[in-house]
C-alpha positions as a Python dict, from the first residue, in 0.01 Angstrom:
ca = {
    (1, 'M'): (0, 0, 0),
    (2, 'S'): (-249, 202, 202),
    (3, 'A'): (-219, 575, 258),
    (4, 'E'): (-406, 537, 585),
    (5, 'K'): (-230, 611, 913),
    (6, 'V'): (-79, 312, 1090),
    (7, 'A'): (-20, 266, 1463),
    (8, 'V'): (184, -12, 1622),
    (9, 'V'): (136, -100, 1988),
    (10, 'V'): (408, -296, 2165),
    (11, 'A'): (292, -500, 2467),
    (12, 'G'): (-67, -423, 2369),
    (13, 'G'): (-246, -742, 2464),
    (14, 'S'): (-408, -614, 2783),
    (15, 'G'): (-440, -317, 3017),
    (16, 'M'): (-344, 30, 2900),
    (17, 'G'): (-174, -99, 2585),
    (18, 'A'): (-489, -277, 2472),
    (19, 'A'): (-702, 29, 2554),
    (20, 'A'): (-467, 241, 2342),
    (21, 'A'): (-496, 0, 2050),
    (22, 'K'): (-877, 10, 2070),
    (23, 'R'): (-886, 390, 2085),
    (24, 'L'): (-643, 435, 1795),
    (25, 'A'): (-847, 192, 1585),
    (26, 'A'): (-1163, 386, 1671),
    (27, 'D'): (-984, 703, 1558),
    (28, 'G'): (-921, 549, 1216),
    (29, 'F'): (-571, 407, 1248),
    (30, 'K'): (-477, 70, 1110),
    (31, 'V'): (-342, -107, 1417),
    (32, 'A'): (-69, -367, 1466),
    (33, 'I'): (-23, -523, 1812),
    (34, 'L'): (268, -718, 1958),
    (35, 'S'): (215, -913, 2279),
    (36, 'S'): (380, -1210, 2443),
    (37, 'S'): (56, -1371, 2559),
    (38, 'G'): (-129, -1413, 2232),
    (39, 'K'): (-397, -1172, 2351),
    (40, 'G'): (-265, -914, 2106),
    (41, 'E'): (-338, -1141, 1811),
    (42, 'A'): (-696, -1191, 1931),
    (43, 'L'): (-749, -818, 1985),
    (44, 'A'): (-598, -733, 1647),
    (45, 'R'): (-845, -968, 1478),
    (46, 'E'): (-1131, -786, 1651),
    (47, 'L'): (-994, -453, 1529),
    (48, 'G'): (-924, -570, 1173),
    (49, 'G'): (-553, -523, 1226),
    (50, 'L'): (-231, -723, 1251),
    (51, 'G'): (-139, -923, 1560),
    (52, 'V'): (197, -1083, 1635),
    (53, 'T'): (294, -1294, 1935),
    (54, 'G'): (641, -1201, 2051),
    (55, 'S'): (845, -1026, 2319),
    (56, 'N'): (956, -665, 2346),
    (57, 'Q'): (1275, -808, 2497),
    (58, 'S'): (1363, -973, 2165),
    (59, 'N'): (1513, -762, 1888),
    (60, 'D'): (1427, -1040, 1640),
    (61, 'D'): (1059, -1040, 1742),
    (62, 'L'): (1041, -662, 1721),
    (63, 'Q'): (1209, -657, 1380),
    (64, 'Q'): (966, -918, 1249),
    (65, 'F'): (676, -717, 1389),
    (66, 'A'): (793, -400, 1215),
    (67, 'D'): (865, -583, 890),
    (68, 'L'): (520, -742, 881),
    (69, 'T'): (357, -406, 950),
    (70, 'L'): (550, -235, 672),
    (71, 'E'): (481, -524, 434),
    (72, 'R'): (109, -490, 499),
    (73, 'W'): (66, -112, 508),
    (74, 'G'): (393, 45, 394),
    (75, 'R'): (431, 292, 678),
    (76, 'I'): (431, 339, 1057),
    (77, 'D'): (294, 667, 1186),
    (78, 'V'): (259, 596, 1558),
    (79, 'L'): (449, 372, 1799),
    (80, 'V'): (304, 309, 2144),
    (81, 'N'): (533, 139, 2395),
    (82, 'S'): (366, -30, 2689),
    (83, 'G'): (531, -280, 2923),
    (84, 'G'): (499, -523, 3206),
    (85, 'H'): (599, -512, 3571),
    (86, 'G'): (954, -526, 3702),
    (87, 'P'): (1097, -654, 4031),
    (88, 'R'): (982, -498, 4359),
    (89, 'A'): (1173, -526, 4687),
    (90, 'P'): (1343, -302, 4946),
    (91, 'I'): (1608, -117, 4754),
    (92, 'L'): (1910, -281, 4917),
    (93, 'E'): (1766, -626, 4860),
    (94, 'I'): (1738, -597, 4482),
    (95, 'S'): (1995, -820, 4315),
    (96, 'D'): (2202, -736, 4007),
    (97, 'E'): (1985, -975, 3807),
    (98, 'Q'): (1667, -799, 3924),
    (99, 'W'): (1809, -457, 3832),
    (100, 'H'): (1888, -590, 3484),
    (101, 'T'): (1533, -724, 3458),
    (102, 'G'): (1399, -383, 3559),
    (103, 'M'): (1604, -219, 3285),
    (104, 'D'): (1460, -465, 3030),
    (105, 'V'): (1103, -401, 3145),
    (106, 'Y'): (1110, -23, 3195),
    (107, 'L'): (1379, 122, 2966),
    (108, 'L'): (1494, -120, 2697),
    (109, 'N'): (1126, -194, 2627),
    (110, 'V'): (1128, 150, 2462),
    (111, 'I'): (1484, 168, 2329),
    (112, 'R'): (1459, -156, 2129),
    (113, 'P'): (1144, -80, 1924),
    (114, 'V'): (1241, 285, 1879),
    (115, 'R'): (1574, 181, 1729),
    (116, 'I'): (1382, -28, 1473),
    (117, 'V'): (1085, 198, 1398),
    (118, 'A'): (1227, 551, 1422),
    (119, 'P'): (1435, 527, 1100),
    (120, 'Q'): (1114, 457, 907),
    (121, 'M'): (953, 763, 1065),
    (122, 'V'): (1255, 976, 979),
    (123, 'K'): (1228, 852, 620),
    (124, 'Q'): (861, 954, 618),
    (125, 'K'): (943, 1288, 784),
    (126, 'A'): (658, 1217, 1024),
    (127, 'G'): (594, 1004, 1329),
    (128, 'A'): (481, 1005, 1691),
    (129, 'I'): (619, 780, 1964),
    (130, 'I'): (431, 757, 2294),
    (131, 'N'): (571, 567, 2590),
    (132, 'I'): (361, 459, 2889),
    (133, 'S'): (568, 548, 3195),
    (134, 'T'): (462, 634, 3553),
    (135, 'A'): (349, 938, 3748),
    (136, 'W'): (621, 871, 4006),
    (137, 'V'): (911, 970, 3778),
    (138, 'V'): (966, 1299, 3960),
    (139, 'E'): (864, 1170, 4305),
    (140, 'P'): (1000, 814, 4315),
    (141, 'S'): (816, 567, 4533),
    (142, 'P'): (995, 295, 4732),
    (143, 'M'): (703, 69, 4636),
    (144, 'F'): (829, 59, 4277),
    (145, 'P'): (1207, 104, 4291),
    (146, 'T'): (1310, -46, 3956),
    (147, 'S'): (1029, 141, 3780),
    (148, 'A'): (1128, 472, 3940),
    (149, 'V'): (1496, 438, 3852),
    (150, 'F'): (1465, 323, 3493),
    (151, 'R'): (1169, 541, 3402),
    (152, 'A'): (1371, 841, 3519),
    (153, 'G'): (1623, 715, 3265),
    (154, 'L'): (1342, 697, 3009),
    (155, 'A'): (1263, 1064, 3071),
    (156, 'A'): (1625, 1151, 2990),
    (157, 'Y'): (1623, 928, 2682),
    (158, 'T'): (1304, 1097, 2562),
    (159, 'K'): (1456, 1443, 2589),
    (160, 'I'): (1765, 1339, 2393),
    (161, 'F'): (1554, 1169, 2126),
    (162, 'A'): (1323, 1468, 2094),
    (163, 'N'): (1613, 1708, 2059),
    (164, 'T'): (1772, 1487, 1792),
    (165, 'Y'): (1469, 1414, 1574),
    (166, 'A'): (1234, 1710, 1617),
    (167, 'S'): (1363, 1862, 1292),
    (168, 'D'): (1257, 1542, 1114),
    (169, 'N'): (902, 1587, 1250),
    (170, 'V'): (939, 1274, 1462),
    (171, 'R'): (808, 1332, 1814),
    (172, 'M'): (841, 1139, 2140),
    (173, 'N'): (645, 1193, 2460),
    (174, 'N'): (580, 997, 2777),
    (175, 'V'): (240, 945, 2939),
    (176, 'L'): (267, 919, 3319),
    (177, 'P'): (-30, 730, 3466),
    (178, 'G'): (-110, 736, 3835),
    (179, 'W'): (-333, 475, 3998),
    (180, 'I'): (-523, 319, 3708),
    (181, 'D'): (-804, 64, 3710),
    (182, 'S'): (-586, -199, 3544),
    (183, 'L'): (-415, -229, 3887),
    (184, 'P'): (-567, -380, 4203),
    (185, 'A'): (-765, -111, 4387),
    (186, 'T'): (-713, -27, 4753),
    (187, 'E'): (-891, 232, 4965),
    (188, 'E'): (-561, 379, 5082),
    (189, 'R'): (-442, 441, 4727),
    (190, 'R'): (-777, 587, 4624),
    (191, 'D'): (-773, 824, 4921),
    (192, 'S'): (-425, 948, 4823),
    (193, 'V'): (-561, 1085, 4495),
    (194, 'P'): (-707, 1439, 4506),
    (195, 'M'): (-981, 1328, 4265),
    (196, 'Q'): (-1064, 1043, 4506),
    (197, 'R'): (-1077, 775, 4238),
    (198, 'Y'): (-863, 554, 4019),
    (199, 'G'): (-814, 665, 3661),
    (200, 'T'): (-929, 442, 3376),
    (201, 'S'): (-731, 274, 3103),
    (202, 'E'): (-958, 457, 2859),
    (203, 'E'): (-843, 794, 2998),
    (204, 'I'): (-481, 692, 2940),
    (205, 'A'): (-576, 576, 2590),
    (206, 'A'): (-742, 911, 2518),
    (207, 'T'): (-422, 1094, 2618),
    (208, 'I'): (-220, 865, 2393),
    (209, 'A'): (-463, 925, 2108),
    (210, 'F'): (-424, 1301, 2149),
    (211, 'L'): (-45, 1277, 2145),
    (212, 'A'): (-73, 1068, 1828),
    (213, 'S'): (-294, 1327, 1660),
    (214, 'E'): (-214, 1628, 1445),
    (215, 'G'): (-338, 1846, 1730),
    (216, 'A'): (-29, 1746, 1928),
    (217, 'G'): (205, 1820, 1641),
    (218, 'Y'): (400, 2082, 1840),
    (219, 'I'): (448, 1864, 2151),
    (220, 'T'): (765, 1663, 2193),
    (221, 'G'): (1005, 1565, 2470),
    (222, 'Q'): (737, 1594, 2739),
    (223, 'N'): (630, 1388, 3040),
    (224, 'I'): (254, 1427, 3074),
    (225, 'R'): (102, 1319, 3405),
    (226, 'V'): (-245, 1163, 3402),
    (227, 'D'): (-279, 1093, 3771),
    (228, 'G'): (-578, 1275, 3921),
    (229, 'G'): (-346, 1537, 4072),
    (230, 'I'): (-143, 1303, 4292),
    (231, 'I'): (188, 1457, 4174),
    (232, 'R'): (183, 1835, 4138),
    (233, 'A'): (550, 1921, 4081),
    (234, 'I'): (633, 2165, 3803),
}
């Protein structure tokens, strides 16, 4: 078994998750990627890592992913949780089924893999968990109602987790992207950003890489906005 650091990226086949996997590999991590599309397997081959096709909505797929990672490298040092896109509609028009889908996409996408991976990190007495959330946690947007509601729940979950496992040297933080280039660009959205541009997936990946590093060893339970200044609440 390797003594090298190992990072697993859930929903890492494209977008910010894929950028995070590439950056962590460049920083020397062995990388395992789970994605539902198969793109994660292809990317993992490029990076010399482990790729598994499966869903972050399946406990069985996530357990297999963790087991294969541990079988190959014997440890998990970093868990990055990305995700997809949940239902969008005027708030009173969202059905019960759509709310449940939003919870799967934006909250349980973190809770499920953490429940599987965190015990290994506690055993190691070391680990960093980074969740990709949204800048609009503190200023919810009606454009993304299920995201706003359940990622506010994720912020609460993160604080409880951090308080519980900080003494085991297992950290959890959320990265809060604003308008990022993995999304369709519009002039109106660009103009709403004080920096007058979209952020890049690579900038999100760099923030994730920092939070995964020893330099961030005293940071846990935080929501870190990477949004060009669009949200400026304390």
